[in-house]
Amino acid sequence: MFCATWVAEVTGIDPVAEYRGTYRTEEEAAAIISAAGGIVALVDRMAARASMKRTDDPQDGDIGVVVAPAGVAGEMKEIGAIRFGPIWLALGPAGVVGKKAEFVAAWRLMV
């Protein structure tokens, strides 16, 4: 939802409106991601709703899926993030965190 909220703020299109308020736990979110074929497939479908296209050269404000520590345990996972200079911003347990990370996929935010 972190990246989708950013997309909605910038474009006026909420690409995940159908999912807001439909889950409460990490397990329920994981079930939605799994049913979509994984996080990249889910973000790909949601990004298309906001006319976003895949990019191999993410710029400031673009969204992506990165491999980074997630959750309290810091387990490495694919998570959504927003490009900001040389780092990616993601939502962690204590708020927004910025780190260098390798991206798995990225989408250009068209404004």
Short mmCIF file of N, CA and C in Angstrom, two decimals:
data_model
loop_
_atom_site.label_atom_id
_atom_site.label_comp_id
_atom_site.label_asym_id
_atom_site.label_seq_id
_atom_site.Cartn_x
_atom_site.Cartn_y
_atom_site.Cartn_z
N MET A 1 0.81 -1.20 0.00
CA MET A 1 0.00 0.00 0.00
C MET A 1 0.85 1.27 0.00
N PHE A 2 2.07 1.18 0.51
CA PHE A 2 2.95 2.35 0.57
C PHE A 2 3.16 2.94 -0.83
N CYS A 3 3.56 2.11 -1.77
CA CYS A 3 3.79 2.58 -3.15
C CYS A 3 2.49 3.01 -3.81
N ALA A 4 1.42 2.27 -3.58
CA ALA A 4 0.13 2.59 -4.19
C ALA A 4 -0.39 3.93 -3.70
N THR A 5 -0.16 4.24 -2.44
CA THR A 5 -0.59 5.52 -1.90
C THR A 5 0.19 6.65 -2.58
N TRP A 6 1.48 6.43 -2.80
CA TRP A 6 2.29 7.41 -3.53
C TRP A 6 1.74 7.62 -4.94
N VAL A 7 1.47 6.52 -5.64
CA VAL A 7 0.92 6.61 -7.00
C VAL A 7 -0.40 7.37 -6.99
N ALA A 8 -1.26 7.08 -6.03
CA ALA A 8 -2.56 7.76 -5.93
C ALA A 8 -2.38 9.26 -5.68
N GLU A 9 -1.42 9.62 -4.83
CA GLU A 9 -1.16 11.03 -4.53
C GLU A 9 -0.70 11.79 -5.77
N VAL A 10 0.15 11.16 -6.56
CA VAL A 10 0.74 11.83 -7.72
C VAL A 10 -0.19 11.83 -8.93
N THR A 11 -0.89 10.71 -9.16
CA THR A 11 -1.68 10.58 -10.39
C THR A 11 -3.18 10.79 -10.20
N GLY A 12 -3.65 10.67 -8.95
CA GLY A 12 -5.08 10.74 -8.71
C GLY A 12 -5.79 9.42 -8.97
N ILE A 13 -5.02 8.38 -9.31
CA ILE A 13 -5.57 7.04 -9.56
C ILE A 13 -5.09 6.12 -8.46
N ASP A 14 -6.01 5.50 -7.74
CA ASP A 14 -5.64 4.54 -6.70
C ASP A 14 -5.61 3.15 -7.33
N PRO A 15 -4.43 2.63 -7.64
CA PRO A 15 -4.34 1.35 -8.34
C PRO A 15 -4.72 0.14 -7.50
N VAL A 16 -4.86 0.32 -6.19
CA VAL A 16 -5.20 -0.81 -5.33
C VAL A 16 -6.48 -0.58 -4.53
N ALA A 17 -7.35 0.26 -5.04
CA ALA A 17 -8.59 0.59 -4.32
C ALA A 17 -9.35 -0.67 -3.92
N GLU A 18 -9.35 -1.67 -4.78
CA GLU A 18 -10.09 -2.90 -4.50
C GLU A 18 -9.55 -3.67 -3.29
N TYR A 19 -8.30 -3.42 -2.91
CA TYR A 19 -7.69 -4.16 -1.80
C TYR A 19 -7.71 -3.39 -0.48
N ARG A 20 -7.89 -2.08 -0.54
CA ARG A 20 -7.85 -1.29 0.70
C ARG A 20 -8.94 -1.75 1.66
N GLY A 21 -8.53 -2.03 2.89
CA GLY A 21 -9.47 -2.46 3.92
C GLY A 21 -9.88 -3.92 3.84
N THR A 22 -9.25 -4.69 2.94
CA THR A 22 -9.66 -6.10 2.79
C THR A 22 -8.76 -7.07 3.53
N TYR A 23 -7.69 -6.58 4.14
CA TYR A 23 -6.81 -7.46 4.91
C TYR A 23 -6.30 -6.72 6.13
N ARG A 24 -5.93 -7.49 7.15
CA ARG A 24 -5.45 -6.88 8.39
C ARG A 24 -4.11 -7.43 8.85
N THR A 25 -3.76 -8.62 8.36
CA THR A 25 -2.54 -9.27 8.83
C THR A 25 -1.56 -9.48 7.68
N GLU A 26 -0.32 -9.74 8.05
CA GLU A 26 0.70 -10.05 7.05
C GLU A 26 0.32 -11.31 6.27
N GLU A 27 -0.29 -12.27 6.96
CA GLU A 27 -0.71 -13.51 6.30
C GLU A 27 -1.80 -13.24 5.26
N GLU A 28 -2.74 -12.37 5.58
CA GLU A 28 -3.80 -12.03 4.62
C GLU A 28 -3.23 -11.28 3.42
N ALA A 29 -2.27 -10.40 3.66
CA ALA A 29 -1.62 -9.69 2.56
C ALA A 29 -0.85 -10.67 1.69
N ALA A 30 -0.16 -11.62 2.32
CA ALA A 30 0.60 -12.63 1.57
C ALA A 30 -0.32 -13.49 0.71
N ALA A 31 -1.52 -13.77 1.19
CA ALA A 31 -2.48 -14.56 0.41
C ALA A 31 -2.92 -13.80 -0.84
N ILE A 32 -3.12 -12.49 -0.73
CA ILE A 32 -3.49 -11.67 -1.89
C ILE A 32 -2.35 -11.68 -2.91
N ILE A 33 -1.13 -11.51 -2.43
CA ILE A 33 0.04 -11.50 -3.31
C ILE A 33 0.20 -12.85 -4.00
N SER A 34 0.06 -13.92 -3.24
CA SER A 34 0.18 -15.27 -3.79
C SER A 34 -0.88 -15.54 -4.85
N ALA A 35 -2.11 -15.15 -4.58
CA ALA A 35 -3.21 -15.37 -5.53
C ALA A 35 -2.99 -14.60 -6.83
N ALA A 36 -2.24 -13.50 -6.76
CA ALA A 36 -1.96 -12.68 -7.95
C ALA A 36 -0.77 -13.22 -8.75
N GLY A 37 -0.08 -14.23 -8.21
CA GLY A 37 1.08 -14.78 -8.90
C GLY A 37 2.40 -14.22 -8.43
N GLY A 38 2.39 -13.54 -7.28
CA GLY A 38 3.60 -12.96 -6.72
C GLY A 38 3.54 -11.44 -6.75
N ILE A 39 4.47 -10.84 -6.03
CA ILE A 39 4.42 -9.38 -5.88
C ILE A 39 4.70 -8.65 -7.19
N VAL A 40 5.61 -9.16 -8.02
CA VAL A 40 5.89 -8.48 -9.28
C VAL A 40 4.67 -8.52 -10.19
N ALA A 41 4.02 -9.67 -10.26
CA ALA A 41 2.80 -9.79 -11.09
C ALA A 41 1.70 -8.86 -10.58
N LEU A 42 1.54 -8.79 -9.26
CA LEU A 42 0.52 -7.92 -8.68
C LEU A 42 0.83 -6.45 -8.97
N VAL A 43 2.06 -6.02 -8.73
CA VAL A 43 2.42 -4.62 -8.98
C VAL A 43 2.32 -4.31 -10.47
N ASP A 44 2.69 -5.26 -11.32
CA ASP A 44 2.59 -5.05 -12.76
C ASP A 44 1.15 -4.73 -13.16
N ARG A 45 0.22 -5.50 -12.63
CA ARG A 45 -1.20 -5.29 -12.94
C ARG A 45 -1.69 -3.96 -12.36
N MET A 46 -1.31 -3.66 -11.14
CA MET A 46 -1.74 -2.42 -10.50
C MET A 46 -1.11 -1.20 -11.18
N ALA A 47 0.16 -1.30 -11.57
CA ALA A 47 0.84 -0.18 -12.23
C ALA A 47 0.19 0.14 -13.57
N ALA A 48 -0.26 -0.88 -14.27
CA ALA A 48 -0.92 -0.66 -15.57
C ALA A 48 -2.18 0.19 -15.40
N ARG A 49 -2.84 0.06 -14.27
CA ARG A 49 -4.05 0.85 -14.01
C ARG A 49 -3.75 2.35 -13.95
N ALA A 50 -2.53 2.67 -13.58
CA ALA A 50 -2.12 4.08 -13.50
C ALA A 50 -1.25 4.45 -14.71
N SER A 51 -1.34 3.66 -15.78
CA SER A 51 -0.59 3.90 -17.02
C SER A 51 0.92 3.91 -16.82
N MET A 52 1.40 3.15 -15.84
CA MET A 52 2.83 3.05 -15.59
C MET A 52 3.40 1.93 -16.45
N LYS A 53 4.62 2.15 -16.94
CA LYS A 53 5.31 1.17 -17.77
C LYS A 53 6.57 0.70 -17.08
N ARG A 54 6.96 -0.55 -17.36
CA ARG A 54 8.20 -1.08 -16.80
C ARG A 54 9.40 -0.26 -17.28
N THR A 55 10.41 -0.17 -16.43
CA THR A 55 11.65 0.51 -16.79
C THR A 55 12.84 -0.26 -16.23
N ASP A 56 13.94 -0.21 -16.95
CA ASP A 56 15.20 -0.79 -16.47
C ASP A 56 16.10 0.28 -15.87
N ASP A 57 15.62 1.52 -15.87
CA ASP A 57 16.40 2.65 -15.38
C ASP A 57 15.53 3.52 -14.46
N PRO A 58 15.22 3.01 -13.25
CA PRO A 58 14.33 3.77 -12.37
C PRO A 58 14.90 5.13 -11.97
N GLN A 59 14.01 6.12 -11.98
CA GLN A 59 14.35 7.49 -11.63
C GLN A 59 13.60 7.88 -10.35
N ASP A 60 13.93 9.05 -9.82
CA ASP A 60 13.24 9.54 -8.62
C ASP A 60 11.73 9.48 -8.80
N GLY A 61 11.05 8.94 -7.81
CA GLY A 61 9.59 8.86 -7.83
C GLY A 61 9.03 7.60 -8.44
N ASP A 62 9.85 6.85 -9.20
CA ASP A 62 9.37 5.59 -9.76
C ASP A 62 9.17 4.59 -8.63
N ILE A 63 8.36 3.57 -8.89
CA ILE A 63 8.16 2.52 -7.90
C ILE A 63 8.85 1.25 -8.37
N GLY A 64 9.15 0.38 -7.42
CA GLY A 64 9.80 -0.87 -7.78
C GLY A 64 9.57 -1.94 -6.74
N VAL A 65 9.99 -3.13 -7.09
CA VAL A 65 10.06 -4.24 -6.15
C VAL A 65 11.54 -4.47 -5.91
N VAL A 66 11.95 -4.42 -4.64
CA VAL A 66 13.35 -4.60 -4.27
C VAL A 66 13.48 -5.75 -3.29
N VAL A 67 14.68 -6.28 -3.19
CA VAL A 67 14.97 -7.30 -2.18
C VAL A 67 15.61 -6.58 -1.01
N ALA A 68 14.96 -6.66 0.15
CA ALA A 68 15.43 -5.93 1.32
C ALA A 68 14.93 -6.62 2.59
N PRO A 69 15.57 -6.32 3.73
CA PRO A 69 15.07 -6.86 4.99
C PRO A 69 13.68 -6.31 5.27
N ALA A 70 12.79 -7.17 5.72
CA ALA A 70 11.41 -6.75 5.98
C ALA A 70 10.95 -7.28 7.33
N GLY A 71 10.04 -6.54 7.94
CA GLY A 71 9.45 -6.98 9.20
C GLY A 71 10.42 -6.84 10.36
N VAL A 72 9.96 -7.22 11.52
CA VAL A 72 10.75 -7.11 12.74
C VAL A 72 11.96 -8.03 12.69
N ALA A 73 11.81 -9.22 12.09
CA ALA A 73 12.90 -10.20 12.04
C ALA A 73 13.95 -9.84 10.98
N GLY A 74 13.63 -8.94 10.07
CA GLY A 74 14.58 -8.55 9.04
C GLY A 74 14.82 -9.59 7.98
N GLU A 75 13.85 -10.48 7.78
CA GLU A 75 13.96 -11.51 6.75
C GLU A 75 14.00 -10.86 5.37
N MET A 76 14.89 -11.33 4.49
CA MET A 76 15.00 -10.78 3.14
C MET A 76 13.77 -11.17 2.33
N LYS A 77 13.12 -10.16 1.76
CA LYS A 77 11.89 -10.37 0.99
C LYS A 77 11.85 -9.40 -0.18
N GLU A 78 10.99 -9.71 -1.14
CA GLU A 78 10.69 -8.76 -2.20
C GLU A 78 9.60 -7.84 -1.67
N ILE A 79 9.88 -6.54 -1.67
CA ILE A 79 8.93 -5.56 -1.15
C ILE A 79 8.81 -4.38 -2.11
N GLY A 80 7.73 -3.65 -2.00
CA GLY A 80 7.53 -2.46 -2.80
C GLY A 80 8.32 -1.29 -2.23
N ALA A 81 8.85 -0.44 -3.13
CA ALA A 81 9.64 0.70 -2.69
C ALA A 81 9.53 1.83 -3.72
N ILE A 82 9.91 3.03 -3.29
CA ILE A 82 9.89 4.22 -4.14
C ILE A 82 11.33 4.70 -4.31
N ARG A 83 11.72 4.96 -5.55
CA ARG A 83 13.08 5.42 -5.84
C ARG A 83 13.25 6.87 -5.41
N PHE A 84 14.37 7.14 -4.70
CA PHE A 84 14.68 8.49 -4.23
C PHE A 84 16.20 8.66 -4.31
N GLY A 85 16.67 9.27 -5.37
CA GLY A 85 18.12 9.40 -5.56
C GLY A 85 18.75 8.03 -5.69
N PRO A 86 19.82 7.77 -4.94
CA PRO A 86 20.49 6.47 -5.05
C PRO A 86 19.88 5.38 -4.16
N ILE A 87 18.80 5.71 -3.45
CA ILE A 87 18.22 4.74 -2.52
C ILE A 87 16.76 4.44 -2.87
N TRP A 88 16.24 3.43 -2.22
CA TRP A 88 14.83 3.06 -2.32
C TRP A 88 14.19 3.29 -0.96
N LEU A 89 13.01 3.89 -0.94
CA LEU A 89 12.25 4.10 0.29
C LEU A 89 11.20 3.02 0.42
N ALA A 90 11.13 2.42 1.60
CA ALA A 90 10.14 1.38 1.86
C ALA A 90 9.56 1.61 3.25
N LEU A 91 8.44 1.00 3.50
CA LEU A 91 7.80 1.12 4.81
C LEU A 91 8.26 -0.01 5.70
N GLY A 92 8.90 0.34 6.81
CA GLY A 92 9.37 -0.64 7.78
C GLY A 92 8.52 -0.61 9.03
N PRO A 93 8.83 -1.46 10.00
CA PRO A 93 8.05 -1.51 11.24
C PRO A 93 7.99 -0.18 11.99
N ALA A 94 9.05 0.64 11.87
CA ALA A 94 9.09 1.91 12.59
C ALA A 94 8.83 3.11 11.70
N GLY A 95 8.43 2.87 10.45
CA GLY A 95 8.17 3.97 9.53
C GLY A 95 8.94 3.81 8.23
N VAL A 96 9.11 4.91 7.52
CA VAL A 96 9.79 4.88 6.23
C VAL A 96 11.29 4.71 6.43
N VAL A 97 11.87 3.81 5.64
CA VAL A 97 13.30 3.52 5.70
C VAL A 97 13.88 3.69 4.30
N GLY A 98 15.05 4.28 4.20
CA GLY A 98 15.72 4.43 2.91
C GLY A 98 17.01 3.63 2.90
N LYS A 99 17.18 2.79 1.85
CA LYS A 99 18.39 1.97 1.74
C LYS A 99 18.73 1.75 0.29
N LYS A 100 20.01 1.49 0.03
CA LYS A 100 20.40 1.03 -1.29
C LYS A 100 19.93 -0.41 -1.40
N ALA A 101 19.38 -0.76 -2.54
CA ALA A 101 18.88 -2.12 -2.74
C ALA A 101 18.86 -2.42 -4.23
N GLU A 102 18.94 -3.69 -4.55
CA GLU A 102 18.80 -4.13 -5.93
C GLU A 102 17.32 -4.25 -6.25
N PHE A 103 16.92 -3.73 -7.40
CA PHE A 103 15.52 -3.85 -7.77
C PHE A 103 15.31 -5.08 -8.64
N VAL A 104 14.16 -5.71 -8.45
CA VAL A 104 13.75 -6.88 -9.23
C VAL A 104 12.97 -6.41 -10.46
N ALA A 105 12.16 -5.38 -10.25
CA ALA A 105 11.35 -4.79 -11.32
C ALA A 105 11.06 -3.35 -10.91
N ALA A 106 10.85 -2.49 -11.91
CA ALA A 106 10.54 -1.09 -11.63
C ALA A 106 9.57 -0.56 -12.68
N TRP A 107 8.79 0.45 -12.28
CA TRP A 107 7.78 1.05 -13.15
C TRP A 107 7.95 2.56 -13.12
N ARG A 108 7.84 3.18 -14.29
CA ARG A 108 7.99 4.63 -14.42
C ARG A 108 6.69 5.31 -14.05
N LEU A 109 6.79 6.28 -13.16
CA LEU A 109 5.63 7.07 -12.75
C LEU A 109 5.47 8.22 -13.74
N MET A 110 4.42 8.18 -14.52
CA MET A 110 4.17 9.19 -15.55
C MET A 110 3.24 10.27 -14.98
N VAL A 111 3.72 11.51 -14.97
CA VAL A 111 2.89 12.61 -14.47
C VAL A 111 2.77 13.71 -15.49
#
